[in-house]
Short mmCIF file of C-alpha atoms in Angstrom, two decimals:
data_model
loop_
_atom_site.label_atom_id
_atom_site.label_comp_id
_atom_site.label_asym_id
_atom_site.label_seq_id
_atom_site.Cartn_x
_atom_site.Cartn_y
_atom_site.Cartn_z
CA UNK A 7 0.06 -0.11 0.02
CA UNK A 8 0.98 3.69 -0.09
CA UNK A 9 3.20 4.82 2.43
CA UNK A 10 5.44 8.08 3.55
CA UNK A 11 8.78 7.96 5.20
CA UNK A 12 10.21 11.02 6.73
CA UNK A 13 13.36 11.46 8.70
CA UNK A 14 13.44 10.69 12.40
CA UNK A 15 13.72 13.58 14.73
CA UNK A 16 14.36 15.53 16.78
CA UNK A 17 15.89 18.09 14.61
CA UNK A 18 17.79 20.69 16.73
CA UNK A 19 19.13 24.00 14.97
CA UNK A 20 20.22 27.45 15.92
CA UNK A 21 18.26 30.31 14.66
CA UNK A 22 19.04 31.36 10.86
CA UNK A 23 20.40 27.82 10.20
CA UNK A 24 19.26 25.99 6.97
CA UNK A 25 16.74 23.35 7.40
CA UNK A 26 16.10 20.25 5.40
CA UNK A 27 13.56 17.51 6.40
CA UNK A 28 13.60 14.60 4.05
CA UNK A 29 10.43 12.77 2.92
CA UNK A 30 10.12 9.96 0.53
CA UNK A 31 7.00 8.13 -0.58
CA UNK A 32 5.69 4.88 -2.12
CA UNK A 33 2.38 5.17 -4.17
CA UNK A 34 0.76 3.81 -7.19
CA UNK A 35 -0.26 6.47 -9.75
CA UNK A 36 0.33 10.29 -9.14
CA UNK A 37 -0.48 11.36 -5.57
CA UNK A 38 -0.66 14.83 -4.24
CA UNK A 39 1.85 15.61 -1.63
CA UNK A 40 1.68 17.74 1.47
CA UNK A 41 3.53 19.24 4.27
CA UNK A 42 1.41 19.93 7.48
CA UNK A 43 2.64 21.59 10.60
CA UNK A 44 1.65 21.33 14.23
CA UNK A 45 2.64 23.90 16.72
CA UNK A 46 2.61 22.84 20.37
CA UNK A 47 -0.90 22.11 21.64
CA UNK A 48 -2.41 22.98 18.31
CA UNK A 49 -4.12 21.29 15.26
CA UNK A 50 -2.44 20.60 12.06
CA UNK A 51 -2.08 23.40 9.57
CA UNK A 52 -1.53 23.09 5.77
CA UNK A 53 2.28 24.35 5.16
CA UNK A 54 2.35 23.81 1.41
CA UNK A 55 1.39 21.18 -1.36
CA UNK A 56 2.19 20.02 -4.80
CA UNK A 57 -0.13 18.06 -6.99
CA UNK A 58 2.06 16.91 -9.92
CA UNK A 59 5.60 16.20 -10.77
CA UNK A 60 8.22 19.12 -10.73
CA UNK A 61 5.52 21.28 -8.96
CA UNK A 62 7.16 23.36 -6.10
CA UNK A 63 5.13 24.29 -3.10
CA UNK A 64 6.05 27.26 -1.03
CA UNK A 65 4.80 29.17 2.06
CA UNK A 66 6.35 31.30 4.76
CA UNK A 67 9.77 30.75 3.48
CA UNK A 68 9.41 27.09 3.42
CA UNK A 69 9.50 25.06 -0.02
CA UNK A 70 9.47 21.67 -1.24
CA UNK A 71 9.56 20.08 -4.86
CA UNK A 72 7.60 17.03 -5.85
CA UNK A 73 10.28 14.94 -7.56
CA UNK A 74 8.73 11.85 -9.27
CA UNK A 75 12.14 10.36 -10.22
CA UNK A 76 13.23 10.01 -6.53
CA UNK A 77 9.69 9.80 -5.20
CA UNK A 78 10.83 12.64 -2.67
CA UNK A 79 9.12 15.79 -1.38
CA UNK A 80 11.85 17.20 0.83
CA UNK A 81 10.93 20.45 2.94
CA UNK A 82 13.71 22.98 3.06
CA UNK A 83 13.95 26.65 4.52
CA UNK A 84 16.90 28.79 4.34
CA UNK A 85 16.85 30.56 7.55
CA UNK A 86 14.80 29.15 10.56
CA UNK A 87 13.41 31.18 13.28
CA UNK A 88 12.47 30.11 16.81
CA UNK A 89 8.78 30.43 15.88
CA UNK A 90 9.40 27.43 13.45
CA UNK A 91 9.70 24.98 16.45
CA UNK A 92 6.80 22.55 15.62
CA UNK A 93 6.18 19.05 14.43
CA UNK A 94 6.38 18.66 10.53
CA UNK A 95 4.37 15.98 8.76
CA UNK A 96 4.79 14.90 5.34
CA UNK A 97 1.57 13.37 3.65
CA UNK A 98 0.19 11.94 0.40
CA UNK A 99 -3.07 11.69 -1.04
CA UNK A 100 -4.07 9.33 -3.84
CA UNK A 101 -5.72 11.02 -6.67
CA UNK A 102 -9.10 9.61 -5.88
CA UNK A 103 -12.24 11.44 -4.50
CA UNK A 104 -12.37 11.37 -0.64
CA UNK A 105 -9.35 9.44 0.04
CA UNK A 106 -7.60 9.82 3.32
CA UNK A 107 -4.10 11.37 3.92
CA UNK A 108 -1.26 8.94 4.60
CA UNK A 109 1.06 10.52 6.97
CA UNK A 110 4.77 10.16 7.79
CA UNK A 111 5.73 9.79 11.48
CA UNK A 112 6.32 13.38 11.84
CA UNK A 113 9.74 15.38 12.56
CA UNK A 114 10.06 17.54 15.61
CA UNK A 115 12.09 20.57 14.86
CA UNK A 116 13.54 22.69 17.80
CA UNK A 117 14.97 25.86 17.03
CA UNK A 118 17.04 27.76 19.67
CA UNK A 119 18.17 31.49 19.74
CA UNK B 14 -15.32 32.49 11.37
CA UNK B 15 -13.43 29.22 12.41
CA UNK B 16 -13.33 26.85 9.24
CA UNK B 17 -13.38 23.51 11.02
CA UNK B 18 -14.42 23.42 14.78
CA UNK B 19 -14.56 20.68 17.27
CA UNK B 20 -16.00 20.46 20.76
CA UNK B 21 -14.95 19.71 23.32
CA UNK B 22 -11.13 20.61 23.09
CA UNK B 23 -10.39 18.41 26.39
CA UNK B 24 -12.28 15.60 27.65
CA UNK B 25 -11.20 13.63 30.73
CA UNK B 26 -13.51 10.61 31.61
CA UNK B 27 -13.44 7.38 33.45
CA UNK B 28 -12.95 3.88 31.67
CA UNK B 29 -16.41 2.47 30.61
CA UNK B 30 -18.01 5.78 30.08
CA UNK B 31 -19.72 6.77 26.71
CA UNK B 32 -18.74 10.04 25.11
CA UNK B 33 -19.18 12.22 21.87
CA UNK B 34 -16.98 14.60 20.01
CA UNK B 35 -18.61 17.03 17.62
CA UNK B 36 -17.17 18.44 14.37
CA UNK B 37 -18.39 21.17 12.19
CA UNK B 38 -17.00 22.88 9.03
CA UNK B 39 -18.15 26.08 7.30
CA UNK B 40 -16.29 25.81 4.45
CA UNK B 41 -18.81 24.31 2.13
CA UNK B 42 -16.89 21.04 1.79
CA UNK B 43 -18.57 17.76 0.89
CA UNK B 44 -16.11 15.33 2.68
CA UNK B 45 -15.18 14.95 6.31
CA UNK B 46 -12.83 12.86 8.13
CA UNK B 47 -11.81 11.51 11.67
CA UNK B 48 -8.23 10.93 12.38
CA UNK B 49 -6.51 9.73 15.52
CA UNK B 50 -3.28 10.97 16.66
CA UNK B 51 -1.46 8.57 19.26
CA UNK B 52 0.96 9.49 21.95
CA UNK B 53 3.77 9.15 19.56
CA UNK B 54 2.13 11.76 17.40
CA UNK B 55 1.26 9.13 14.64
CA UNK B 56 -1.75 10.15 12.59
CA UNK B 57 -4.17 7.58 11.07
CA UNK B 58 -7.45 7.80 9.43
CA UNK B 59 -10.58 6.24 11.18
CA UNK B 60 -13.61 7.32 8.99
CA UNK B 61 -14.62 9.64 6.24
CA UNK B 62 -17.90 10.81 5.04
CA UNK B 63 -18.92 12.28 1.54
CA UNK B 64 -22.16 13.92 1.37
CA UNK B 65 -23.37 12.23 4.47
CA UNK B 66 -22.34 8.74 3.36
CA UNK B 67 -19.64 6.76 4.94
CA UNK B 68 -16.84 6.04 2.41
CA UNK B 69 -13.95 5.11 4.60
CA UNK B 70 -14.17 2.80 7.65
CA UNK B 71 -10.79 1.61 8.72
CA UNK B 72 -10.19 -1.16 11.21
CA UNK B 73 -11.60 0.47 14.30
CA UNK B 74 -13.38 -1.11 17.14
CA UNK B 75 -17.19 -1.24 16.88
CA UNK B 76 -17.24 1.03 20.05
CA UNK B 77 -16.62 4.00 17.53
CA UNK B 78 -19.43 5.07 15.54
CA UNK B 79 -19.54 8.22 13.29
CA UNK B 80 -22.52 10.01 12.61
CA UNK B 81 -23.13 12.89 9.87
CA UNK B 82 -26.42 14.41 10.14
CA UNK B 83 -25.55 16.79 7.26
CA UNK B 84 -22.70 17.70 5.03
CA UNK B 85 -21.42 20.22 7.49
CA UNK B 86 -21.28 17.98 10.62
CA UNK B 87 -19.48 14.67 11.53
CA UNK B 88 -19.64 13.61 15.21
CA UNK B 89 -17.83 10.66 16.76
CA UNK B 90 -19.44 8.70 19.43
CA UNK B 91 -17.31 6.34 21.50
CA UNK B 92 -19.08 3.59 23.67
CA UNK B 93 -17.45 1.88 26.75
CA UNK B 94 -14.14 3.90 26.82
CA UNK B 95 -10.74 2.20 27.36
CA UNK B 96 -7.36 3.40 28.47
CA UNK B 97 -6.13 3.03 25.01
CA UNK B 98 -8.49 5.26 23.46
CA UNK B 99 -6.56 8.21 24.91
CA UNK B 100 -5.43 10.25 22.05
CA UNK B 101 -6.00 13.42 20.21
CA UNK B 102 -8.79 13.06 17.74
CA UNK B 103 -8.80 15.20 14.66
CA UNK B 104 -11.71 16.12 12.39
CA UNK B 105 -10.69 17.41 8.86
CA UNK B 106 -12.78 18.28 5.69
CA UNK B 107 -12.12 18.69 1.99
CA UNK B 108 -13.52 19.56 -1.36
CA UNK B 109 -13.04 16.40 -3.23
CA UNK B 110 -11.87 18.35 -6.40
CA UNK B 111 -9.06 19.90 -4.39
CA UNK B 112 -7.82 17.01 -2.23
CA UNK B 113 -6.42 19.34 0.41
CA UNK B 114 -7.83 18.64 3.78
CA UNK B 115 -8.20 21.28 6.51
CA UNK B 116 -8.04 20.07 10.16
CA UNK B 117 -9.88 21.18 13.35
CA UNK B 118 -7.89 22.02 16.50
CA UNK B 119 -8.26 18.48 17.90
CA UNK B 120 -10.05 16.93 20.84
CA UNK B 121 -7.59 15.71 23.64
CA UNK B 122 -9.15 12.64 25.23
CA UNK B 123 -7.88 11.29 28.33
CA UNK B 124 -9.36 8.06 29.68
CA UNK B 125 -8.63 7.35 33.30
#
């Protein structure tokens, strides 16, 4: 079945450091790919998405490119802030109506000043 | 003007009790979902409804029963609560053509 693998955390960085969180997927067909973020004690917020190969999703300085050849959707940010500390989830959705999101296990990011 | 709302936000109860969690969305979406997040933060689908019709029913104990009175609401009733039901339950909704799901703030259930 479809699955998502993302790097284990926690990831600990200093403010202004470069961030990469790796995400790879296994799926039949052409899924849509997402990054969600969960701040402490809160719900899931959509961070960015891409719906086809070579699409780049971006939001709040974060970006990720849908790479079909490597089945990857790595999340990057050039300069992290303390306020970026959160849990980041990579997810996929098969291109069928009403299908569920399949999530990776989440990566905890901690940014210190 | 909250898009997806859930009540209650916190729920502390005793083993064996029956409880309900309510979800409402004002986005005009036609599909709604329940996800469970365990203590390790892993998220898994439980149910989904499209236009009040059940379309996903994962391997979940019969004690869990979803109900969708209309397109904008999806409630989750849990009978005979067990310690292992302690988790965060998230409601989400989507418009099928867009695939993107929008999540509620979660209900933190603690069974003692």
